[in-house]
Amino acid sequence: MLESFLSDFAYIKEVLDKQGDINFFDKNFSFFSTEPLLFYNSDTDVIIYINSRFTEEFNYTVDDLATWKYSIHPLINSDDQQSFSDTIKGMKDNNEAYKDTHYRLIAKDKKHSYYRVKVSRLHKAYYFIQLENSIKTAVPVLQNKTADDLINDAEVILKFGFWMWDIVTNKVFWTKGMYQLLEIDDAEHVEPSNTFEGEYVLKDDAYEEFERRFKSDQLKDSYRHKYHLKTAKGNILTVSEHGRIEYDEQGKMRRIIGLTRDITLQEQSIKSLSDYKEMMQSNETFLNFGTWESVPNGDKISWSEGMYKIFGYDENKAKHLPVNIELYQQHIGDVSFRKNEEQIAVFLEDKDHYTVEYEIKDAEDVSKVLSTYARIIRNNEKAIEKIIGTTRDVTELKSYEKILEKKIEELNKSNTELEEFAYVASHDMQEPLRKISTFSQRLQNKYSEQLDEDGKRDINRIIASTENMRNLIDNLLEFSRISRNKYPPEEVPLSLIIDKVLTDLDLDIEETGAQVTVSSLPVIEAIPAQMSQLFFNLLSNAIKFRKKDTVPVINIAEEKLTGEMKQEYQLSSSLEYHLITITDNGIGFEEQYAEKIFQLFQRLQGKFEFPGTGIGLSICKKIVSNHNGWIFASGKPLKGSKFSIILPNNQPSYA
């Protein structure tokens, strides 16, 4: 919290010095105050600073505050919390600088006392709060601290120590802060040493250069430098030392008074920031993007290194290049620039972000396509304060998109030609196949008595093969028709479709004794003929692939997909979907074939044991795909199978 306080403290002081009470930190505030005080940010409900007097008064440490995420409200009696919130809000709404109120505050031991609470609004959401115990202030006793105590408090809070080196007597003096900085617990038995450098300093080239300048009298009256210490407990610190050199009448060094402060956390933050900046620069180069920040009218724009590279400027040109809206106009061209400006102006009216794409010619006259995402930062009055964004060179991506679009176009053309060929070829094959079948049957009828058993068997094989070929061609034609079918969907009651399919299968159901259970099914937007074909294929398979001497049991169920299920199947959240399942107790299949069974001509069983062409499930998949849905299957050998169909309630093109 101290690092947060220091940054907020510097921010408040800078703002007050420029815009507010420049005397506040000289007259109203002191690190050595004898009253409990704190700084508070109302926007984040965070206490950003407490003094040591506050800790003594209420017995709360910074770690205690951390358990409440530094909120101020647990300090205030629950009956007074709303009143305090109203006070802060009223000061902000009415632009009041000061409020003098009383609240009940709670100490760590759960006891509460009335306090006079003096609230000063510093800047925006920052407040300075002074606390006076209402009972103690009525007693004429001043509870003050000595100057030494106050300095010790400051040294602990700000992690620094004072020291003095009397060069004449070669004596060194340390305050308690130096012992704490060096983590020396037994301060009473450890004398300050002028061999400080040898015992604690980790010398590097920079420190040795400082020593050289010191010994050659190049430091003059004062100096600052940074180096590393190794404490008595072995911890490595980065410290900043500020020294003032005093001279005697002969101009010789007489004494040095200094302050040494632990800046380890600040240095780590700076290094982290530097590492982050280096990483961002590497990312900008690798991903070919840059970041920028602009004032509302575009007169001044700040670019990252990636932006200069995108626009084709090297380091030498970048140093003297004024970046503003005119520079963009030079690279984009007048016509495209005006079109871009008109588009952006619409977003600037009331939006908080925008995305645009535009073409430029960079400094090397190379054409590029850029994509920009910008975020618009507004103040409380909705006026634009600044615009920040990222710009990415998508030239290669656009080139790949064009190549991909061309390949997709060629693939679609090829698929169409293949479908037309399959349709024509299958249609043309029917006539010679019909003749083969007809003449084979004539031979069988006319000459069967003259043929021996081998001849009869051969004729039967020809007829059976011809029938199989006819079924295969019919299925191929059906598959081709589904691919070519462009009929618009209409409202289809799936319950009626199932009833019709069961009627068509009544002989198979009667022959096998199949038991079919159908739950309530929805009305969806679909092509009726294709829905009939889909469920006919699935139900006929459920009956056909039954276990020997087992009555087929088939169940058809439906449920609406939840939001989580839509995410799981990567479906549109704006559409309503139905999950329809068909389960059976048939022969099942190995799970490894769950996708393979939907491919053309894929058969898991022998064609003599279970006749078929291996196209039925391919047709099912094609139908479901035509309706923007999914179909998948699961099963176990001899444990049955389950086919799941996901269909939208309305087709996207017609919703």
XYZ file of C-alpha atoms in Angstrom, residues 192-557:
366
model
C 28.144 2.388 13.067
C 31.189 1.765 10.969
C 33.137 3.775 8.428
C 33.815 0.391 6.817
C 30.176 0.421 5.665
C 31.309 -0.043 2.069
C 33.217 -3.225 2.779
C 30.550 -4.772 5.010
C 27.311 -4.000 3.204
C 27.890 -2.453 -0.240
C 27.859 -4.714 -3.314
C 30.313 -2.891 -5.544
C 29.892 -2.795 -9.300
C 31.422 -0.664 -12.057
C 29.058 2.224 -11.358
C 29.931 2.262 -7.653
C 33.658 2.121 -8.363
C 33.254 5.066 -10.754
C 31.464 6.954 -7.931
C 34.379 6.164 -5.573
C 36.869 7.476 -8.134
C 34.983 10.748 -8.503
C 34.653 11.074 -4.701
C 38.369 10.566 -4.090
C 39.293 13.028 -6.832
C 37.022 15.759 -5.343
C 34.681 15.822 -8.339
C 31.463 15.616 -6.287
C 31.584 19.176 -4.866
C 28.767 20.181 -2.437
C 26.229 17.361 -2.873
C 25.659 14.151 -4.748
C 23.134 11.427 -5.496
C 23.816 7.882 -6.507
C 22.231 4.452 -6.559
C 23.771 1.136 -5.543
C 23.030 -2.276 -4.007
C 23.281 -3.359 -0.360
C 23.391 -6.768 1.254
C 21.701 -6.550 4.658
C 22.742 -8.324 7.836
C 20.126 -10.974 7.039
C 21.418 -11.498 3.501
C 18.670 -9.657 1.618
C 19.692 -7.602 -1.428
C 18.374 -4.023 -1.548
C 18.611 -1.267 -4.109
C 19.116 2.053 -2.332
C 19.339 5.708 -3.279
C 21.823 7.854 -1.374
C 21.696 11.643 -1.167
C 24.690 13.265 0.536
C 25.670 16.850 1.411
C 29.391 17.602 1.801
C 30.615 20.260 4.227
C 34.067 21.828 3.960
C 36.346 23.640 6.424
C 37.950 27.019 5.812
C 40.836 25.414 3.943
C 38.383 23.729 1.553
C 38.916 20.256 2.936
C 36.024 17.850 3.520
C 34.906 18.108 7.120
C 31.662 16.196 7.268
C 29.110 14.413 5.086
C 25.444 14.247 6.074
C 23.331 11.842 4.116
C 20.044 9.998 3.669
C 19.872 6.435 2.373
C 16.516 5.143 1.177
C 15.316 1.680 0.122
C 14.035 1.926 -3.479
C 13.981 -1.809 -4.207
C 10.276 -1.945 -4.981
C 10.432 1.146 -7.189
C 13.364 -0.325 -9.121
C 11.536 -3.613 -9.567
C 8.522 -1.719 -10.871
C 10.707 0.252 -13.272
C 12.386 -2.949 -14.471
C 9.012 -4.650 -14.893
C 7.803 -1.654 -16.876
C 10.955 -1.710 -18.985
C 10.625 -5.461 -19.576
C 6.969 -4.993 -20.494
C 7.841 -2.216 -22.919
C 10.547 -4.383 -24.522
C 8.115 -7.299 -24.772
C 5.483 -5.060 -26.367
C 8.027 -3.779 -28.886
C 8.944 -7.375 -29.750
C 5.267 -8.263 -30.080
C 4.667 -5.245 -32.302
C 7.465 -6.365 -34.612
C 6.418 -10.024 -34.605
C 2.668 -9.377 -35.013
C 3.124 -6.331 -37.243
C 1.043 -3.881 -35.217
C 1.464 -0.580 -33.366
C -0.316 1.458 -30.697
C -1.190 5.146 -30.694
C -2.863 7.899 -28.697
C -4.526 11.008 -30.124
C -6.094 14.239 -28.885
C -9.736 14.619 -30.047
C -8.999 16.863 -33.053
C -5.980 14.838 -34.215
C -3.512 17.749 -34.014
C -1.149 15.659 -31.889
C -0.795 11.886 -32.099
C 1.706 9.707 -30.213
C 2.981 6.583 -31.991
C 4.730 3.488 -30.673
C 7.712 2.123 -32.594
C 5.428 -0.363 -34.325
C 3.417 2.461 -35.916
C 6.538 4.047 -37.432
C 7.508 0.673 -38.902
C 4.040 0.102 -40.368
C 4.157 3.508 -42.083
C 7.699 2.859 -43.347
C 9.719 5.340 -41.271
C 13.131 4.430 -39.873
C 14.547 5.754 -36.596
C 16.250 8.778 -38.178
C 13.075 9.996 -39.917
C 10.919 9.220 -36.888
C 12.853 11.641 -34.647
C 11.743 14.732 -36.584
C 8.389 13.521 -37.929
C 5.295 15.468 -36.779
C 2.538 12.889 -36.310
C -0.946 14.334 -36.790
C -4.063 13.942 -38.882
C -2.362 15.573 -41.888
C 0.260 12.797 -41.947
C -2.503 10.197 -42.170
C -4.083 12.117 -45.042
C -0.787 12.064 -46.964
C -0.585 8.279 -46.697
C -4.274 7.437 -47.234
C -5.119 9.848 -50.045
C -7.770 12.564 -50.117
C -10.785 10.527 -51.286
C -10.282 7.553 -48.959
C -9.315 9.879 -46.113
C -12.587 11.848 -46.361
C -14.572 8.594 -46.483
C -12.706 7.356 -43.404
C -13.305 10.626 -41.540
C -17.030 10.500 -42.255
C -17.206 6.936 -40.975
C -15.265 7.732 -37.793
C -17.303 10.899 -37.125
C -20.420 8.742 -36.714
C -18.699 6.648 -34.038
C -17.382 9.710 -32.197
C -20.900 11.041 -31.619
C -21.923 8.532 -28.941
C -19.897 5.301 -29.234
C -16.997 4.245 -27.015
C -15.014 2.371 -29.695
C -14.751 1.804 -33.427
C -13.027 -0.429 -35.987
C -12.007 0.676 -39.492
C -9.969 -0.719 -42.371
C -8.163 1.428 -44.903
C -5.363 1.325 -47.460
C -2.184 3.407 -47.336
C 1.017 3.905 -49.228
C 3.880 3.945 -46.750
C 7.005 6.129 -46.877
C 8.568 3.648 -49.331
C 5.479 3.846 -51.608
C 4.417 0.290 -50.682
C 0.640 -0.322 -50.633
C -0.689 -1.778 -47.389
C -4.058 -2.612 -45.834
C -4.389 -1.547 -42.193
C -6.987 -2.457 -39.580
C -7.503 -0.089 -36.626
C -9.343 -0.645 -33.352
C -9.800 2.528 -31.312
C -11.237 3.225 -27.866
C -12.778 6.626 -27.141
C -12.076 8.000 -23.645
C -14.743 10.422 -22.397
C -15.037 12.515 -19.232
C -18.037 12.723 -16.915
C -19.722 15.174 -19.300
C -19.298 12.652 -22.173
C -16.832 14.974 -23.909
C -13.930 13.189 -25.631
C -10.659 13.491 -23.708
C -8.510 11.294 -25.939
C -8.587 8.347 -28.330
C -6.291 5.338 -27.958
C -5.954 2.417 -30.303
C -4.010 -0.286 -32.092
C -3.319 -0.512 -35.807
C -2.322 -3.741 -37.514
C -0.883 -4.388 -40.976
C -3.303 -6.961 -42.446
C -1.963 -6.831 -46.004
C -0.836 -10.479 -46.017
C -4.030 -11.574 -44.283
C -6.154 -9.871 -46.939
C -4.044 -11.498 -49.638
C -4.581 -14.919 -48.037
C -8.312 -14.203 -47.792
C -8.501 -13.500 -51.532
C -6.579 -16.702 -52.331
C -8.838 -18.676 -49.986
C -11.986 -17.159 -51.495
C -10.763 -18.125 -54.961
C -10.002 -21.684 -53.857
C -13.417 -21.978 -52.168
C -15.048 -20.747 -55.372
C -13.106 -23.334 -57.397
C -13.971 -26.063 -54.883
C -17.673 -25.195 -54.976
C -17.563 -25.262 -58.763
C -15.815 -28.645 -58.697
C -18.338 -30.030 -56.193
C -21.227 -28.827 -58.344
C -19.724 -30.465 -61.415
C -19.163 -33.717 -59.494
C -22.746 -33.709 -58.233
C -24.050 -33.100 -61.751
C -21.805 -35.868 -63.092
C -22.988 -38.283 -60.392
C -26.601 -37.435 -61.156
C -26.215 -37.811 -64.930
C -24.045 -40.931 -64.662
C -26.427 -42.616 -62.234
C -29.420 -41.698 -64.360
C -27.784 -42.956 -67.561
C -26.737 -46.233 -65.911
C -30.327 -47.162 -65.128
C -31.257 -48.050 -68.717
C -28.480 -50.653 -69.381
C -29.026 -52.004 -65.870
C -32.730 -52.407 -66.585
C -31.887 -54.414 -69.729
C -29.474 -56.659 -67.842
C -32.158 -57.317 -65.232
C -34.871 -57.913 -67.845
C -32.846 -60.323 -70.014
C -31.552 -62.188 -66.947
C -35.096 -62.790 -65.767
C -36.083 -63.927 -69.302
C -33.215 -66.423 -69.330
C -34.289 -67.673 -65.921
C -37.939 -68.054 -66.879
C -37.342 -69.565 -70.339
C -34.325 -71.822 -69.823
C -34.255 -72.630 -66.099
C -35.333 -76.236 -66.714
C -32.479 -76.712 -69.209
C -29.787 -75.321 -66.846
C -27.941 -77.359 -64.272
C -27.550 -76.161 -60.663
C -24.419 -74.102 -61.446
C -26.207 -72.292 -64.278
C -29.232 -71.552 -62.103
C -26.960 -70.235 -59.319
C -25.151 -67.968 -61.780
C -28.417 -66.546 -63.105
C -29.610 -65.865 -59.524
C -26.342 -64.085 -58.748
C -26.728 -61.886 -61.824
C -30.275 -60.933 -60.811
C -29.254 -60.275 -57.151
C -26.256 -58.174 -58.196
C -28.438 -56.227 -60.604
C -30.904 -55.478 -57.784
C -28.064 -54.355 -55.503
C -26.747 -52.131 -58.256
C -30.205 -50.647 -58.792
C -30.504 -49.845 -55.050
C -27.059 -48.271 -55.085
C -27.913 -46.071 -58.070
C -31.245 -45.071 -56.501
C -29.437 -44.059 -53.299
C -26.798 -42.120 -55.230
C -29.541 -40.290 -57.099
C -31.253 -39.516 -53.790
C -27.991 -38.218 -52.330
C -27.470 -36.056 -55.423
C -31.066 -34.750 -55.306
C -30.586 -33.650 -51.668
C -27.412 -31.765 -52.606
C -29.188 -30.079 -55.528
C -32.485 -29.432 -53.726
C -33.091 -25.691 -53.329
C -36.683 -25.813 -52.053
C -37.423 -23.258 -49.286
C -38.249 -24.655 -45.828
C -41.705 -24.516 -44.292
C -43.261 -25.269 -40.916
C -43.091 -29.028 -40.400
C -44.687 -30.894 -37.453
C -42.109 -33.608 -36.773
C -44.752 -35.740 -35.017
C -46.627 -36.065 -38.314
C -43.397 -36.911 -40.140
C -42.686 -39.731 -37.657
C -46.256 -41.050 -37.995
C -45.876 -41.207 -41.793
C -42.480 -42.952 -41.534
C -43.873 -45.544 -39.090
C -46.744 -46.183 -41.500
C -44.235 -46.793 -44.331
C -42.342 -49.209 -42.071
C -45.414 -51.019 -40.720
C -44.556 -54.327 -42.421
C -41.017 -54.331 -40.952
C -42.410 -53.363 -37.537
C -45.026 -56.098 -37.676
C -42.513 -58.702 -38.868
C -39.956 -57.943 -36.131
C -42.411 -56.969 -33.375
C -40.515 -53.684 -32.948
C -41.671 -51.414 -30.096
C -41.374 -47.685 -30.939
C -41.954 -44.969 -28.321
C -42.283 -41.365 -29.486
C -42.328 -38.336 -27.158
C -43.793 -34.963 -28.057
C -41.902 -33.470 -30.991
C -41.724 -29.798 -32.047
C -42.831 -27.948 -35.161
C -39.730 -26.642 -36.953
C -38.812 -24.910 -40.175
C -37.611 -27.610 -42.589
C -38.053 -29.288 -45.976
C -40.750 -31.969 -45.405
C -39.454 -34.533 -47.905
C -35.954 -34.389 -46.458
C -37.237 -34.778 -42.891
C -39.160 -37.870 -43.998
C -36.028 -39.293 -45.638
C -33.929 -38.515 -42.510
C -36.169 -40.322 -40.043
C -36.986 -43.162 -42.463
C -33.277 -43.980 -42.818
C -32.604 -43.786 -39.065
C -35.642 -45.833 -38.010
C -35.209 -48.473 -40.732
C -31.558 -48.862 -39.597
C -32.702 -49.240 -35.975
C -34.989 -52.074 -37.053
C -32.536 -53.661 -39.527
C -29.500 -53.745 -37.232
C -31.246 -55.674 -34.453
C -29.839 -58.473 -32.333
C -30.845 -62.008 -33.237
C -33.895 -63.281 -31.348
C -34.386 -59.860 -29.711
C -37.391 -57.564 -30.184
C -36.204 -54.115 -31.331
C -36.988 -51.366 -28.780
C -36.705 -47.835 -30.187
C -37.223 -44.570 -28.330
C -37.532 -41.105 -29.911
C -37.136 -38.119 -27.504
